[in-house]
Amino acid sequence: MPGAKNPVRRKMTAAEAAERFGASTRTIQRLFAEPRDDFLDRAKARRQKAVELREQGLKYREIAEEMGISTGTVGRLLHDAKRHDEQGPSSSRKN
């Protein structure tokens, strides 16, 4: 399976790395990509964390501060959790 064995968060774009190493952008993307299953697991954990904080009664702004993300991202995570049927029963209250 292609992808990085030990993926790390990037410090440069694929285009920058391609120019630096004399490879195509697509080759760099393929070599350094996070394995899909790892990405999906990490995304699910972020959605679950947002849902848990919301169920504790935190407002979007408070969740954003706790997770180090924007309030817009909080909204997206909660929306995605609902779409993936991961939303808890008491998470209908907004802001």
Short mmCIF file of C-alpha atoms in Angstrom, two decimals, residues 51 54-57 87-94:
data_model
loop_
_atom_site.label_atom_id
_atom_site.label_comp_id
_atom_site.label_asym_id
_atom_site.label_seq_id
_atom_site.Cartn_x
_atom_site.Cartn_y
_atom_site.Cartn_z
CA VAL A 51 -19.48 15.71 20.03
CA ARG A 54 -20.91 19.54 22.94
CA GLU A 55 -22.72 16.93 25.04
CA GLN A 56 -20.98 18.41 28.10
CA GLY A 57 -22.79 21.65 27.28
CA GLN A 87 -23.97 12.47 16.92
CA GLY A 88 -25.14 11.95 20.48
CA PRO A 89 -28.82 12.32 21.37
CA SER A 90 -28.44 15.51 23.44
CA SER A 91 -26.47 17.56 20.91
CA SER A 92 -29.30 19.55 19.38
CA ARG A 93 -28.59 22.83 21.23
CA LYS A 94 -26.70 25.46 19.22
#
